[in-house]
Short mmCIF file of C-alpha atoms in Angstrom, two decimals:
data_model
loop_
_atom_site.label_atom_id
_atom_site.label_comp_id
_atom_site.label_asym_id
_atom_site.label_seq_id
_atom_site.Cartn_x
_atom_site.Cartn_y
_atom_site.Cartn_z
CA GLY A 149 0.00 0.00 0.00
CA ALA A 150 0.91 3.65 -0.10
CA GLY A 151 1.51 3.99 3.61
CA VAL A 152 1.50 2.18 6.91
CA SER A 153 -1.98 0.86 7.61
CA GLN A 154 -3.33 0.01 11.04
CA SER A 155 -6.55 -1.66 12.00
CA PRO A 156 -8.89 -1.20 13.65
CA SER A 157 -8.69 2.57 13.98
CA ASN A 158 -10.73 2.44 17.17
CA LYS A 159 -11.37 -0.41 19.57
CA VAL A 160 -13.46 -0.42 22.71
CA THR A 161 -13.16 -3.55 24.79
CA GLU A 162 -14.22 -4.77 28.18
CA LYS A 163 -11.66 -5.24 30.90
CA GLY A 164 -10.31 -8.77 30.86
CA LYS A 165 -10.86 -9.39 27.15
CA ASP A 166 -8.04 -10.02 24.66
CA VAL A 167 -7.45 -7.67 21.73
CA GLU A 168 -5.40 -7.88 18.55
CA LEU A 169 -4.07 -4.84 16.77
CA ARG A 170 -2.79 -5.11 13.21
CA CYS A 171 -0.12 -3.22 11.31
CA ASP A 172 0.54 -3.42 7.58
CA PRO A 173 3.89 -1.72 6.93
CA ILE A 174 5.04 -0.17 3.69
CA SER A 175 6.08 -2.88 1.26
CA GLY A 176 9.80 -3.56 1.45
CA HIS A 177 10.29 -1.96 4.86
CA THR A 178 12.24 -4.44 6.92
CA ALA A 179 12.07 -2.58 10.23
CA LEU A 180 8.77 -2.31 12.08
CA TYR A 181 8.07 -0.65 15.40
CA TRP A 182 5.19 -0.56 17.84
CA TYR A 183 4.75 2.45 20.12
CA ARG A 184 2.14 3.45 22.66
CA GLN A 185 0.92 6.91 23.48
CA SER A 186 -1.09 7.22 26.65
CA LEU A 187 -3.22 10.27 27.31
CA GLY A 188 -1.01 13.29 27.85
CA GLN A 189 2.17 11.26 27.53
CA GLY A 190 4.90 11.00 24.95
CA LEU A 191 5.46 8.07 22.65
CA GLU A 192 6.65 4.95 24.42
CA PHE A 193 8.64 2.26 22.60
CA LEU A 194 7.15 -1.24 22.85
CA ILE A 195 8.89 -3.56 20.40
CA TYR A 196 11.05 -3.57 17.29
CA PHE A 197 11.05 -6.11 14.46
CA GLN A 198 13.78 -6.64 11.93
CA GLY A 199 12.20 -8.94 9.39
CA ASN A 200 10.28 -11.51 11.41
CA SER A 201 12.60 -11.34 14.39
CA ALA A 202 12.17 -9.09 17.42
CA PRO A 203 15.65 -8.22 18.70
CA ASP A 204 14.24 -5.73 21.17
CA LYS A 205 11.11 -6.42 23.18
CA SER A 206 12.24 -4.35 26.11
CA GLY A 207 9.36 -1.91 25.93
CA LEU A 208 6.55 -4.45 26.36
CA PRO A 209 5.05 -3.46 29.73
CA SER A 210 4.04 -6.93 30.89
CA ASP A 211 3.72 -10.54 29.77
CA ARG A 212 0.14 -9.78 28.75
CA PHE A 213 1.63 -8.03 25.73
CA SER A 214 3.02 -9.97 22.78
CA ALA A 215 3.66 -9.30 19.13
CA GLU A 216 4.54 -11.25 16.06
CA ARG A 217 5.40 -10.52 12.49
CA THR A 218 4.97 -12.90 9.60
CA GLY A 219 6.41 -12.92 6.09
CA GLY A 220 8.45 -9.86 6.96
CA SER A 221 5.30 -7.86 6.55
CA VAL A 222 2.13 -7.77 8.68
CA SER A 223 2.52 -7.50 12.45
CA THR A 224 0.01 -8.20 15.17
CA LEU A 225 0.18 -6.79 18.69
CA THR A 226 -1.85 -8.84 21.14
CA ILE A 227 -2.91 -7.69 24.58
CA GLN A 228 -4.35 -10.39 26.80
CA ARG A 229 -6.67 -9.77 29.74
CA THR A 230 -6.82 -6.06 29.01
CA GLN A 231 -6.71 -3.59 31.87
CA GLN A 232 -7.89 0.01 31.98
CA GLU A 233 -4.31 1.25 32.03
CA ASP A 234 -3.85 -0.34 28.60
CA SER A 235 -6.07 2.38 27.14
CA ALA A 236 -3.90 4.34 24.73
CA VAL A 237 -3.18 4.98 21.09
CA TYR A 238 -1.02 2.22 19.68
CA LEU A 239 1.13 3.35 16.78
CA CYS A 240 3.06 1.33 14.25
CA ALA A 241 5.93 2.64 12.16
CA SER A 242 8.12 1.13 9.49
CA ARG A 243 11.28 2.03 7.65
CA THR A 244 14.03 0.53 5.58
CA GLN A 245 17.43 -0.36 7.04
CA GLY A 246 19.81 2.22 8.42
CA ASN A 247 19.25 5.90 9.02
CA THR A 248 16.09 6.34 7.09
CA GLU A 249 12.84 8.14 7.59
CA ALA A 250 10.22 6.37 9.68
CA PHE A 251 6.64 6.26 8.39
CA PHE A 252 3.83 6.05 10.90
CA GLY A 253 0.39 4.56 10.71
CA GLN A 254 -2.68 6.44 11.93
CA GLY A 255 -2.76 4.42 15.10
CA THR A 256 -5.34 2.31 16.91
CA ARG A 257 -7.14 4.05 19.76
CA LEU A 258 -7.80 1.38 22.37
CA THR A 259 -10.27 2.06 25.16
CA VAL A 260 -10.69 -0.51 27.93
CA VAL A 261 -13.91 -0.05 29.86
CA LYS B 35 15.93 12.96 33.22
CA ASN B 36 14.53 12.10 29.80
CA GLU B 37 17.02 11.36 27.07
CA VAL B 38 15.17 13.77 24.78
CA GLU B 39 13.88 17.06 26.12
CA GLN B 40 11.70 19.49 24.21
CA SER B 41 10.81 23.07 24.95
CA PRO B 42 8.43 24.67 25.25
CA GLN B 43 5.76 22.10 26.14
CA ASN B 44 3.05 24.45 24.94
CA LEU B 45 3.30 27.37 22.55
CA THR B 46 0.60 29.77 21.42
CA ALA B 47 1.29 32.17 18.58
CA GLN B 48 -0.51 34.61 16.35
CA GLU B 49 -0.75 33.92 12.65
CA GLY B 50 2.35 35.16 10.86
CA GLU B 51 4.71 34.82 13.79
CA PHE B 52 8.06 33.05 13.59
CA ILE B 53 8.03 29.88 15.69
CA THR B 54 10.96 28.05 17.27
CA ILE B 55 10.75 24.68 19.01
CA ASN B 56 13.82 23.28 20.70
CA CYS B 57 15.08 19.75 21.29
CA SER B 58 18.02 18.69 23.43
CA TYR B 59 19.27 15.15 23.83
CA SER B 60 21.74 13.50 26.15
CA VAL B 61 22.68 10.34 24.26
CA GLY B 62 24.75 9.52 21.22
CA ILE B 63 22.62 9.63 18.11
CA SER B 64 22.92 8.77 14.47
CA ALA B 65 19.96 10.84 13.34
CA LEU B 66 17.26 13.16 14.63
CA HIS B 67 13.68 13.32 13.42
CA TRP B 68 11.05 16.02 13.65
CA LEU B 69 7.51 14.68 13.51
CA GLN B 70 4.13 16.36 13.35
CA GLN B 71 1.05 14.91 15.02
CA HIS B 72 -2.35 16.40 14.23
CA PRO B 73 -5.38 16.17 16.55
CA GLY B 74 -6.62 13.09 14.72
CA GLY B 75 -3.49 11.32 15.95
CA GLY B 76 -1.71 10.62 12.67
CA ILE B 77 2.03 11.27 12.66
CA VAL B 78 3.92 12.67 9.72
CA SER B 79 7.68 12.80 9.42
CA LEU B 80 8.83 16.35 8.67
CA PHE B 81 12.60 16.01 8.71
CA MET B 82 15.33 13.53 9.36
CA LEU B 83 18.77 15.07 9.83
CA SER B 84 22.18 14.13 11.11
CA SER B 85 24.00 17.41 10.53
CA GLY B 86 23.48 20.97 9.40
CA LYS B 87 20.16 22.31 8.24
CA LYS B 88 17.21 21.30 6.11
CA LYS B 89 14.39 23.41 4.69
CA HIS B 90 11.01 22.42 3.38
CA GLY B 91 8.62 25.20 2.52
CA ARG B 92 8.11 27.30 5.65
CA LEU B 93 9.79 24.75 7.88
CA ILE B 94 13.48 24.77 8.76
CA ALA B 95 15.28 22.25 10.95
CA THR B 96 18.80 22.64 12.29
CA ILE B 97 21.01 20.42 14.37
CA ASN B 98 24.21 21.05 16.30
CA ILE B 99 25.83 17.70 17.03
CA GLN B 100 28.46 19.11 19.39
CA GLU B 101 25.83 20.84 21.52
CA LYS B 102 23.33 17.97 21.17
CA HIS B 103 20.61 20.38 20.20
CA SER B 104 18.15 20.80 17.37
CA SER B 105 15.60 23.46 16.52
CA LEU B 106 12.51 23.43 14.36
CA HIS B 107 11.49 26.80 12.95
CA ILE B 108 8.23 27.74 11.27
CA THR B 109 8.18 30.99 9.33
CA ALA B 110 4.96 32.92 8.69
CA SER B 111 2.97 30.56 10.91
CA HIS B 112 -0.59 29.67 9.99
CA PRO B 113 -3.47 28.15 11.98
CA ARG B 114 -3.09 24.93 9.97
CA ASP B 115 0.37 24.56 11.57
CA SER B 116 -1.38 23.87 14.89
CA ALA B 117 -0.27 20.41 15.95
CA VAL B 118 2.02 18.56 18.31
CA TYR B 119 5.63 18.61 17.13
CA ILE B 120 7.75 15.73 18.33
CA CYS B 121 11.50 15.36 18.34
CA ALA B 122 12.89 11.83 18.12
CA VAL B 123 16.41 10.45 17.91
CA ASN B 124 17.99 7.28 16.59
CA THR B 125 20.11 6.29 19.56
CA ASN B 126 23.46 4.59 19.19
CA SER B 127 22.92 1.61 21.43
CA GLY B 128 25.28 -1.35 21.39
CA GLY B 129 26.31 -0.56 17.84
CA SER B 130 22.71 -0.48 16.66
CA ASN B 131 20.93 2.66 15.57
CA TYR B 132 17.43 1.34 15.15
CA LYS B 133 15.70 2.57 18.27
CA LEU B 134 13.76 5.81 18.18
CA THR B 135 13.51 7.69 21.45
CA PHE B 136 10.92 10.44 21.60
CA GLY B 137 10.52 13.76 23.33
CA LYS B 138 7.16 14.47 24.94
CA GLY B 139 6.18 16.86 22.20
CA THR B 140 5.36 20.56 21.88
CA LEU B 141 1.74 21.57 21.44
CA LEU B 142 1.61 24.49 19.03
CA THR B 143 -1.53 26.56 18.64
CA VAL B 144 -1.56 29.28 16.01
CA ASN B 145 -4.44 31.69 16.32
CA PRO B 146 -5.83 33.62 13.33
#
């Protein structure tokens, strides 16, 4: 596609349910990032993929959070047993190798009620 | 202390004014990015720079590697420039330069 695509754009879920957030990066972009932006806060790094591997998962806040990437393309961020503090905008970005510009998706606004 | 600090946090200007947003960082970097986030949440990359100065339309970004400081300037500001401007750096960590670390952003409001 022309840009990084995320779905859904909005998700409201009940506390305790699992959610899956999807990111379609720009074709050919080997690096993919997930970030979280809580209300009034800056962007927080969650996880980085290089191809299908995740060399840095240090930003995942708990073991309820996991992510995978398949075919060097689509990535899914899964949050199990959601909590209210998980409410945030989850952003995905992709770029090619090296010092290159990062392209961001529109984000998924997750609300846990 | 955050690795990337922006100032000011909030900035209100009148249309036509010259705007400056500052970014200081405390880590080794390979590149610095200026991003724009509109109220809808979407983020657009404005500049990526590792030295000197870049210009795009009314926007100018400069970086001083020795002083670990960058500035984003907007000339002849317009209400449509109202957005959050975010500074981010590619940190040199363990020989890798993949990780982006973000400042908390500067909320710019330009009044007509």
